[in-house]
Amino acid sequence: MSFHVVIPARLASTRLPNKPLADIGGKPMVVRVAERARLSGASEVIVATDDASIIGACTAHGVTAMMTLATHPSGTDRIAEVAQKMQWPDEAVVVNVQGDEPLIEPELIAATAAKISEKTPMATAAHPIHAAGDLFNPNIVKVILDSEDRALYFSRAPIPWDRSAFAEKPQKLPAGYEALRHVGLYAFRNAFLQQYPTLPISPVEQFEALEQLRVLWHGHTIAVYVSHTIPAAGVDTPEDLERVRRHFLLAQDQSK
């Protein structure tokens, strides 16, 4: 399947200032993300930003970047602007890869894109939860699927809730229990990507603080690719950045 990757990148970050430009093994983080995205087989990889310094950093490393409006409320709105400017057809598949995922697996990008169909205008990813701490952590989003791997619901709460087992042994995963952690990677059919920013905000997304619930609330379908390997964590804090830097340093040493 042919698909495009757009990487939204804003310079502002509360916990990690200038995050897209943070050096990782001699290259800015956003460039590292673009390099991983290229390995996915994408027909095109574009960084979408509202800052000239990110444009300059990308250009210096041979990465295509496009200036977008500074007023976009989300990365999805930003990539929709890029798709519109590029005049991609309605049936084009556009993948939103976050600009703070320098270790993202290219295969995960391609597999998520492949879940898009004419009847399924949006796709995302998930992986099994094996630790009770993750299930009960409200910062980790869970997703419930139907029989055809389509999302029924996303929540910060532990879902599904095993009424009997959790009543007897709270904070412990019962035998045979299956739960999925949502991965923040999204693919769209371009026609729906252009429609998405016009959808009214739904009450349920405000309660959960999960924007993807807007899609379900309005009756649209989200396909979910289930990976059985745990994707590497992104970069949100200085500690995350040091972890990723060590990874690239080790990779460079091993390649010598």
PDB file of C-alpha atoms in Angstrom:
ATOM      1  CA  MET A   1       0.000   0.000   0.000  1.00  0.00           C
ATOM      2  CA  SER A   2       1.201   3.494  -0.881  1.00  0.00           C
ATOM      3  CA  PHE A   3       1.106   6.030   1.953  1.00  0.00           C
ATOM      4  CA  HIS A   4       2.516   9.387   3.019  1.00  0.00           C
ATOM      5  CA  VAL A   5       4.002  10.241   6.416  1.00  0.00           C
ATOM      6  CA  VAL A   6       3.610  13.698   7.923  1.00  0.00           C
ATOM      7  CA  ILE A   7       5.452  14.538  11.143  1.00  0.00           C
ATOM      8  CA  PRO A   8       3.965  17.464  13.119  1.00  0.00           C
ATOM      9  CA  ALA A   9       6.660  19.314  15.061  1.00  0.00           C
ATOM     10  CA  ARG A  10       6.197  22.343  17.286  1.00  0.00           C
ATOM     11  CA  LEU A  11       9.135  24.023  19.017  1.00  0.00           C
ATOM     12  CA  ALA A  12       7.207  24.767  22.206  1.00  0.00           C
ATOM     13  CA  SER A  13       7.337  22.096  24.900  1.00  0.00           C
ATOM     14  CA  THR A  14       6.639  22.557  28.592  1.00  0.00           C
ATOM     15  CA  ARG A  15       8.827  19.744  29.925  1.00  0.00           C
ATOM     16  CA  LEU A  16      11.541  19.781  27.262  1.00  0.00           C
ATOM     17  CA  PRO A  17      12.156  23.141  25.536  1.00  0.00           C
ATOM     18  CA  ASN A  18      13.112  23.031  21.821  1.00  0.00           C
ATOM     19  CA  LYS A  19      12.436  19.288  21.820  1.00  0.00           C
ATOM     20  CA  PRO A  20      12.326  18.742  18.008  1.00  0.00           C
ATOM     21  CA  LEU A  21      15.833  20.226  17.726  1.00  0.00           C
ATOM     22  CA  ALA A  22      17.371  18.265  20.600  1.00  0.00           C
ATOM     23  CA  ASP A  23      20.614  16.655  19.446  1.00  0.00           C
ATOM     24  CA  ILE A  24      20.595  12.877  19.174  1.00  0.00           C
ATOM     25  CA  GLY A  25      23.861  11.450  17.931  1.00  0.00           C
ATOM     26  CA  GLY A  26      24.677  14.545  15.872  1.00  0.00           C
ATOM     27  CA  LYS A  27      21.232  15.085  14.339  1.00  0.00           C
ATOM     28  CA  PRO A  28      18.073  16.883  15.547  1.00  0.00           C
ATOM     29  CA  MET A  29      15.370  14.631  16.980  1.00  0.00           C
ATOM     30  CA  VAL A  30      12.859  15.509  14.254  1.00  0.00           C
ATOM     31  CA  VAL A  31      15.392  14.419  11.616  1.00  0.00           C
ATOM     32  CA  ARG A  32      15.881  11.102  13.416  1.00  0.00           C
ATOM     33  CA  VAL A  33      12.099  10.588  13.334  1.00  0.00           C
ATOM     34  CA  ALA A  34      11.994  11.355   9.602  1.00  0.00           C
ATOM     35  CA  GLU A  35      14.806   8.855   8.970  1.00  0.00           C
ATOM     36  CA  ARG A  36      12.840   6.129  10.749  1.00  0.00           C
ATOM     37  CA  ALA A  37       9.714   7.042   8.800  1.00  0.00           C
ATOM     38  CA  ARG A  38      11.591   6.750   5.500  1.00  0.00           C
ATOM     39  CA  LEU A  39      12.426   3.138   6.345  1.00  0.00           C
ATOM     40  CA  SER A  40       8.696   2.335   6.515  1.00  0.00           C
ATOM     41  CA  GLY A  41       8.355   2.443   2.738  1.00  0.00           C
ATOM     42  CA  ALA A  42       6.399   5.695   2.741  1.00  0.00           C
ATOM     43  CA  SER A  43       6.213   7.342  -0.671  1.00  0.00           C
ATOM     44  CA  GLU A  44       6.850  10.710   0.960  1.00  0.00           C
ATOM     45  CA  VAL A  45       7.914  11.999   4.386  1.00  0.00           C
ATOM     46  CA  ILE A  46       7.207  15.638   5.299  1.00  0.00           C
ATOM     47  CA  VAL A  47       7.780  17.508   8.554  1.00  0.00           C
ATOM     48  CA  ALA A  48       4.948  19.957   9.308  1.00  0.00           C
ATOM     49  CA  THR A  49       5.947  22.850  11.553  1.00  0.00           C
ATOM     50  CA  ASP A  50       5.248  26.468  12.460  1.00  0.00           C
ATOM     51  CA  ASP A  51       8.859  27.416  13.186  1.00  0.00           C
ATOM     52  CA  ALA A  52      11.577  28.507  10.765  1.00  0.00           C
ATOM     53  CA  SER A  53      14.355  26.938  12.856  1.00  0.00           C
ATOM     54  CA  ILE A  54      12.802  23.482  12.365  1.00  0.00           C
ATOM     55  CA  ILE A  55      12.512  24.135   8.629  1.00  0.00           C
ATOM     56  CA  GLY A  56      16.215  25.054   8.585  1.00  0.00           C
ATOM     57  CA  ALA A  57      17.295  21.993  10.571  1.00  0.00           C
ATOM     58  CA  CYS A  58      15.325  19.655   8.311  1.00  0.00           C
ATOM     59  CA  THR A  59      16.618  21.264   5.121  1.00  0.00           C
ATOM     60  CA  ALA A  60      20.203  20.976   6.346  1.00  0.00           C
ATOM     61  CA  HIS A  61      19.745  17.223   6.675  1.00  0.00           C
ATOM     62  CA  GLY A  62      17.855  16.648   3.442  1.00  0.00           C
ATOM     63  CA  VAL A  63      14.422  16.266   5.049  1.00  0.00           C
ATOM     64  CA  THR A  64      11.405  17.891   3.413  1.00  0.00           C
ATOM     65  CA  ALA A  65       9.632  20.340   5.719  1.00  0.00           C
ATOM     66  CA  MET A  66       6.620  22.584   5.248  1.00  0.00           C
ATOM     67  CA  MET A  67       5.534  25.707   7.136  1.00  0.00           C
ATOM     68  CA  THR A  68       2.004  25.492   8.541  1.00  0.00           C
ATOM     69  CA  LEU A  69      -0.249  27.797  10.513  1.00  0.00           C
ATOM     70  CA  ALA A  70       0.703  28.501  14.126  1.00  0.00           C
ATOM     71  CA  THR A  71      -2.935  28.407  15.223  1.00  0.00           C
ATOM     72  CA  HIS A  72      -3.592  24.688  14.783  1.00  0.00           C
ATOM     73  CA  PRO A  73      -5.020  23.146  17.986  1.00  0.00           C
ATOM     74  CA  SER A  74      -3.570  19.699  17.263  1.00  0.00           C
ATOM     75  CA  GLY A  75      -1.080  17.775  15.158  1.00  0.00           C
ATOM     76  CA  THR A  76      -3.962  16.272  13.183  1.00  0.00           C
ATOM     77  CA  ASP A  77      -5.055  19.732  12.042  1.00  0.00           C
ATOM     78  CA  ARG A  78      -1.465  20.456  11.064  1.00  0.00           C
ATOM     79  CA  ILE A  79      -1.065  17.352   8.910  1.00  0.00           C
ATOM     80  CA  ALA A  80      -4.463  18.017   7.309  1.00  0.00           C
ATOM     81  CA  GLU A  81      -3.119  21.375   6.121  1.00  0.00           C
ATOM     82  CA  VAL A  82      -0.094  19.659   4.569  1.00  0.00           C
ATOM     83  CA  ALA A  83      -2.263  17.077   2.794  1.00  0.00           C
ATOM     84  CA  GLN A  84      -4.453  19.857   1.433  1.00  0.00           C
ATOM     85  CA  LYS A  85      -1.479  21.907   0.212  1.00  0.00           C
ATOM     86  CA  MET A  86       0.019  18.819  -1.434  1.00  0.00           C
ATOM     87  CA  GLN A  87      -3.327  18.182  -3.161  1.00  0.00           C
ATOM     88  CA  TRP A  88      -3.241  14.507  -2.289  1.00  0.00           C
ATOM     89  CA  PRO A  89      -6.334  12.652  -3.567  1.00  0.00           C
ATOM     90  CA  ASP A  90      -9.194  11.648  -1.268  1.00  0.00           C
ATOM     91  CA  GLU A  91      -8.082   8.008  -1.249  1.00  0.00           C
ATOM     92  CA  ALA A  92      -4.481   8.812  -0.242  1.00  0.00           C
ATOM     93  CA  VAL A  93      -3.349   7.345   3.094  1.00  0.00           C
ATOM     94  CA  VAL A  94      -1.657   9.817   5.425  1.00  0.00           C
ATOM     95  CA  VAL A  95       0.139   8.676   8.583  1.00  0.00           C
ATOM     96  CA  ASN A  96       0.673  11.026  11.516  1.00  0.00           C
ATOM     97  CA  VAL A  97       4.011  10.127  13.151  1.00  0.00           C
ATOM     98  CA  GLN A  98       4.744  12.160  16.270  1.00  0.00           C
ATOM     99  CA  GLY A  99       7.896  14.267  16.161  1.00  0.00           C
ATOM    100  CA  ASP A 100       9.151  12.893  19.491  1.00  0.00           C
ATOM    101  CA  GLU A 101       9.367   9.226  18.422  1.00  0.00           C
ATOM    102  CA  PRO A 102      12.982   8.807  17.222  1.00  0.00           C
ATOM    103  CA  LEU A 103      12.892   5.052  17.923  1.00  0.00           C
ATOM    104  CA  ILE A 104       9.582   4.289  16.226  1.00  0.00           C
ATOM    105  CA  GLU A 105       9.572   1.000  14.348  1.00  0.00           C
ATOM    106  CA  PRO A 106       9.161   1.498  10.569  1.00  0.00           C
ATOM    107  CA  GLU A 107       7.192  -1.755  10.413  1.00  0.00           C
ATOM    108  CA  LEU A 108       4.647  -0.348  12.874  1.00  0.00           C
ATOM    109  CA  ILE A 109       4.073   2.665  10.621  1.00  0.00           C
ATOM    110  CA  ALA A 110       3.541   0.485   7.546  1.00  0.00           C
ATOM    111  CA  ALA A 111       1.274  -1.985   9.368  1.00  0.00           C
ATOM    112  CA  THR A 112      -0.936   0.806  10.710  1.00  0.00           C
ATOM    113  CA  ALA A 113      -1.225   2.378   7.265  1.00  0.00           C
ATOM    114  CA  ALA A 114      -2.255  -0.996   5.841  1.00  0.00           C
ATOM    115  CA  LYS A 115      -5.326  -1.080   8.113  1.00  0.00           C
ATOM    116  CA  ILE A 116      -6.946   1.755   6.134  1.00  0.00           C
ATOM    117  CA  SER A 117      -9.702   0.783   3.711  1.00  0.00           C
ATOM    118  CA  GLU A 118     -12.619   2.456   1.983  1.00  0.00           C
ATOM    119  CA  LYS A 119     -14.854   1.509   4.923  1.00  0.00           C
ATOM    120  CA  THR A 120     -12.237   2.247   7.576  1.00  0.00           C
ATOM    121  CA  PRO A 121     -11.018   5.846   7.236  1.00  0.00           C
ATOM    122  CA  MET A 122      -8.753   5.894  10.307  1.00  0.00           C
ATOM    123  CA  ALA A 123      -6.346   3.478  11.970  1.00  0.00           C
ATOM    124  CA  THR A 124      -4.099   3.336  15.000  1.00  0.00           C
ATOM    125  CA  ALA A 125      -2.041   0.765  16.947  1.00  0.00           C
ATOM    126  CA  ALA A 126      -1.964  -1.037  20.271  1.00  0.00           C
ATOM    127  CA  HIS A 127      -0.058  -3.750  22.116  1.00  0.00           C
ATOM    128  CA  PRO A 128      -0.906  -6.170  24.964  1.00  0.00           C
ATOM    129  CA  ILE A 129      -0.588  -5.031  28.566  1.00  0.00           C
ATOM    130  CA  HIS A 130       1.320  -7.426  30.815  1.00  0.00           C
ATOM    131  CA  ALA A 131       1.768  -5.354  33.992  1.00  0.00           C
ATOM    132  CA  ALA A 132      -0.962  -4.366  36.433  1.00  0.00           C
ATOM    133  CA  GLY A 133       0.779  -1.035  36.981  1.00  0.00           C
ATOM    134  CA  ASP A 134       0.228  -0.144  33.337  1.00  0.00           C
ATOM    135  CA  LEU A 135      -3.427  -1.174  33.402  1.00  0.00           C
ATOM    136  CA  PHE A 136      -4.212   1.003  36.419  1.00  0.00           C
ATOM    137  CA  ASN A 137      -2.077   3.964  35.294  1.00  0.00           C
ATOM    138  CA  PRO A 138      -4.390   6.745  34.015  1.00  0.00           C
ATOM    139  CA  ASN A 139      -1.554   8.142  31.897  1.00  0.00           C
ATOM    140  CA  ILE A 140      -1.611   4.936  29.845  1.00  0.00           C
ATOM    141  CA  VAL A 141      -4.557   4.782  27.455  1.00  0.00           C
ATOM    142  CA  LYS A 142      -6.349   1.476  26.977  1.00  0.00           C
ATOM    143  CA  VAL A 143      -8.481   0.372  24.028  1.00  0.00           C
ATOM    144  CA  ILE A 144     -11.188  -2.269  23.599  1.00  0.00           C
ATOM    145  CA  LEU A 145     -11.632  -3.927  20.180  1.00  0.00           C
ATOM    146  CA  ASP A 146     -14.460  -5.733  18.436  1.00  0.00           C
ATOM    147  CA  SER A 147     -14.121  -9.059  16.596  1.00  0.00           C
ATOM    148  CA  GLU A 148     -12.633  -7.329  13.540  1.00  0.00           C
ATOM    149  CA  ASP A 149      -9.994  -5.307  15.415  1.00  0.00           C
ATOM    150  CA  ARG A 150     -11.966  -2.078  15.325  1.00  0.00           C
ATOM    151  CA  ALA A 151     -11.935   0.210  18.350  1.00  0.00           C
ATOM    152  CA  LEU A 152     -15.014   0.096  20.545  1.00  0.00           C
ATOM    153  CA  TYR A 153     -13.713   2.496  23.177  1.00  0.00           C
ATOM    154  CA  PHE A 154     -10.564   4.189  24.478  1.00  0.00           C
ATOM    155  CA  SER A 155     -10.145   4.973  28.171  1.00  0.00           C
ATOM    156  CA  ARG A 156      -7.667   5.985  30.838  1.00  0.00           C
ATOM    157  CA  ALA A 157      -9.502   3.595  33.186  1.00  0.00           C
ATOM    158  CA  PRO A 158      -8.724  -0.153  33.377  1.00  0.00           C
ATOM    159  CA  ILE A 159     -10.750  -1.790  30.579  1.00  0.00           C
ATOM    160  CA  PRO A 160     -12.084  -4.397  30.350  1.00  0.00           C
ATOM    161  CA  TRP A 161     -12.986  -4.485  34.034  1.00  0.00           C
ATOM    162  CA  ASP A 162     -12.945  -7.994  35.491  1.00  0.00           C
ATOM    163  CA  ARG A 163     -15.568  -7.471  38.176  1.00  0.00           C
ATOM    164  CA  SER A 164     -14.984 -10.675  40.137  1.00  0.00           C
ATOM    165  CA  ALA A 165     -11.180 -10.877  39.897  1.00  0.00           C
ATOM    166  CA  PHE A 166     -10.520  -7.221  40.710  1.00  0.00           C
ATOM    167  CA  ALA A 167     -12.962  -7.343  43.629  1.00  0.00           C
ATOM    168  CA  GLU A 168     -10.993 -10.248  45.083  1.00  0.00           C
ATOM    169  CA  LYS A 169      -7.466  -9.115  44.204  1.00  0.00           C
ATOM    170  CA  PRO A 170      -7.291  -5.428  43.291  1.00  0.00           C
ATOM    171  CA  GLN A 171      -4.296  -4.242  41.272  1.00  0.00           C
ATOM    172  CA  LYS A 172      -3.467  -7.770  40.036  1.00  0.00           C
ATOM    173  CA  LEU A 173      -4.021  -9.124  36.520  1.00  0.00           C
ATOM    174  CA  PRO A 174      -6.082 -12.340  36.608  1.00  0.00           C
ATOM    175  CA  ALA A 175      -5.074 -15.389  34.567  1.00  0.00           C
ATOM    176  CA  GLY A 176      -6.188 -15.141  30.971  1.00  0.00           C
ATOM    177  CA  TYR A 177      -6.948 -11.432  31.248  1.00  0.00           C
ATOM    178  CA  GLU A 178      -6.328  -9.461  28.043  1.00  0.00           C
ATOM    179  CA  ALA A 179      -5.987  -5.708  27.790  1.00  0.00           C
ATOM    180  CA  LEU A 180      -4.439  -3.444  25.164  1.00  0.00           C
ATOM    181  CA  ARG A 181      -2.387  -0.297  25.489  1.00  0.00           C
ATOM    182  CA  HIS A 182      -3.068   2.308  22.832  1.00  0.00           C
ATOM    183  CA  VAL A 183      -0.102   3.594  20.823  1.00  0.00           C
ATOM    184  CA  GLY A 184      -0.386   7.200  19.629  1.00  0.00           C
ATOM    185  CA  LEU A 185       0.190   6.546  15.938  1.00  0.00           C
ATOM    186  CA  TYR A 186      -2.588   7.437  13.484  1.00  0.00           C
ATOM    187  CA  ALA A 187      -3.302   6.808   9.806  1.00  0.00           C
ATOM    188  CA  PHE A 188      -6.083   8.480   7.845  1.00  0.00           C
ATOM    189  CA  ARG A 189      -7.752   8.258   4.485  1.00  0.00           C
ATOM    190  CA  ASN A 190      -7.251  11.817   3.241  1.00  0.00           C
ATOM    191  CA  ALA A 191     -10.960  12.478   2.653  1.00  0.00           C
ATOM    192  CA  PHE A 192     -11.586  11.762   6.343  1.00  0.00           C
ATOM    193  CA  LEU A 193      -8.465  13.639   7.438  1.00  0.00           C
ATOM    194  CA  GLN A 194      -9.918  16.775   5.848  1.00  0.00           C
ATOM    195  CA  GLN A 195     -13.261  16.140   7.560  1.00  0.00           C
ATOM    196  CA  TYR A 196     -11.768  15.423  10.975  1.00  0.00           C
ATOM    197  CA  PRO A 197     -11.020  19.035  12.031  1.00  0.00           C
ATOM    198  CA  THR A 198     -14.657  19.966  11.326  1.00  0.00           C
ATOM    199  CA  LEU A 199     -16.133  17.355  13.700  1.00  0.00           C
ATOM    200  CA  PRO A 200     -17.644  18.984  16.808  1.00  0.00           C
ATOM    201  CA  ILE A 201     -15.956  18.149  20.104  1.00  0.00           C
ATOM    202  CA  SER A 202     -17.769  15.320  21.877  1.00  0.00           C
ATOM    203  CA  PRO A 203     -18.647  15.205  25.601  1.00  0.00           C
ATOM    204  CA  VAL A 204     -16.916  11.847  26.110  1.00  0.00           C
ATOM    205  CA  GLU A 205     -13.572  13.079  24.778  1.00  0.00           C
ATOM    206  CA  GLN A 206     -13.720  15.965  27.249  1.00  0.00           C
ATOM    207  CA  PHE A 207     -14.281  13.578  30.168  1.00  0.00           C
ATOM    208  CA  GLU A 208     -11.447  11.261  29.156  1.00  0.00           C
ATOM    209  CA  ALA A 209      -9.230  13.958  27.578  1.00  0.00           C
ATOM    210  CA  LEU A 210      -8.829  11.656  24.547  1.00  0.00           C
ATOM    211  CA  GLU A 211      -9.346  13.315  21.183  1.00  0.00           C
ATOM    212  CA  GLN A 212      -9.780  10.043  19.263  1.00  0.00           C
ATOM    213  CA  LEU A 213     -13.076   9.422  21.059  1.00  0.00           C
ATOM    214  CA  ARG A 214     -14.549  12.187  18.918  1.00  0.00           C
ATOM    215  CA  VAL A 215     -14.250   9.884  15.919  1.00  0.00           C
ATOM    216  CA  LEU A 216     -16.177   7.060  17.591  1.00  0.00           C
ATOM    217  CA  TRP A 217     -18.771   9.414  19.049  1.00  0.00           C
ATOM    218  CA  HIS A 218     -19.611  10.655  15.558  1.00  0.00           C
ATOM    219  CA  GLY A 219     -20.035   7.101  14.282  1.00  0.00           C
ATOM    220  CA  HIS A 220     -16.800   6.632  12.356  1.00  0.00           C
ATOM    221  CA  THR A 221     -14.590   3.542  12.485  1.00  0.00           C
ATOM    222  CA  ILE A 222     -11.018   3.237  13.782  1.00  0.00           C
ATOM    223  CA  ALA A 223      -9.114   0.073  12.847  1.00  0.00           C
ATOM    224  CA  VAL A 224      -6.416  -1.048  15.280  1.00  0.00           C
ATOM    225  CA  TYR A 225      -3.209  -2.872  14.387  1.00  0.00           C
ATOM    226  CA  VAL A 226      -2.159  -5.021  17.347  1.00  0.00           C
ATOM    227  CA  SER A 227       1.589  -5.370  17.719  1.00  0.00           C
ATOM    228  CA  HIS A 228       2.890  -8.142  19.959  1.00  0.00           C
ATOM    229  CA  THR A 229       6.104  -6.252  20.655  1.00  0.00           C
ATOM    230  CA  ILE A 230       6.189  -3.204  22.896  1.00  0.00           C
ATOM    231  CA  PRO A 231       7.186  -0.074  20.926  1.00  0.00           C
ATOM    232  CA  ALA A 232      10.032   2.027  22.295  1.00  0.00           C
ATOM    233  CA  ALA A 233       8.842   4.978  24.357  1.00  0.00           C
ATOM    234  CA  GLY A 234       8.918   8.480  22.932  1.00  0.00           C
ATOM    235  CA  VAL A 235      10.645  11.534  24.382  1.00  0.00           C
ATOM    236  CA  ASP A 236       8.700  13.633  26.895  1.00  0.00           C
ATOM    237  CA  THR A 237      11.311  14.440  29.556  1.00  0.00           C
ATOM    238  CA  PRO A 238      15.061  15.099  29.845  1.00  0.00           C
ATOM    239  CA  GLU A 239      15.407  11.553  31.192  1.00  0.00           C
ATOM    240  CA  ASP A 240      13.720  10.178  28.062  1.00  0.00           C
ATOM    241  CA  LEU A 241      16.103  12.185  25.908  1.00  0.00           C
ATOM    242  CA  GLU A 242      19.151  10.751  27.677  1.00  0.00           C
ATOM    243  CA  ARG A 243      17.780   7.223  27.258  1.00  0.00           C
ATOM    244  CA  VAL A 244      17.399   7.737  23.500  1.00  0.00           C
ATOM    245  CA  ARG A 245      20.838   9.321  23.224  1.00  0.00           C
ATOM    246  CA  ARG A 246      22.370   6.271  24.876  1.00  0.00           C
ATOM    247  CA  HIS A 247      20.532   4.039  22.406  1.00  0.00           C
ATOM    248  CA  PHE A 248      21.953   5.882  19.390  1.00  0.00           C
ATOM    249  CA  LEU A 249      25.429   6.041  20.934  1.00  0.00           C
ATOM    250  CA  LEU A 250      25.381   2.286  21.449  1.00  0.00           C
ATOM    251  CA  ALA A 251      24.128   1.730  17.902  1.00  0.00           C
ATOM    252  CA  GLN A 252      26.927   3.913  16.527  1.00  0.00           C
ATOM    253  CA  ASP A 253      29.555   2.026  18.559  1.00  0.00           C
ATOM    254  CA  GLN A 254      28.232  -1.326  17.314  1.00  0.00           C
ATOM    255  CA  SER A 255      28.371  -0.190  13.691  1.00  0.00           C
ATOM    256  CA  LYS A 256      32.063   0.672  13.864  1.00  0.00           C
TER     257      LYS A 256
END
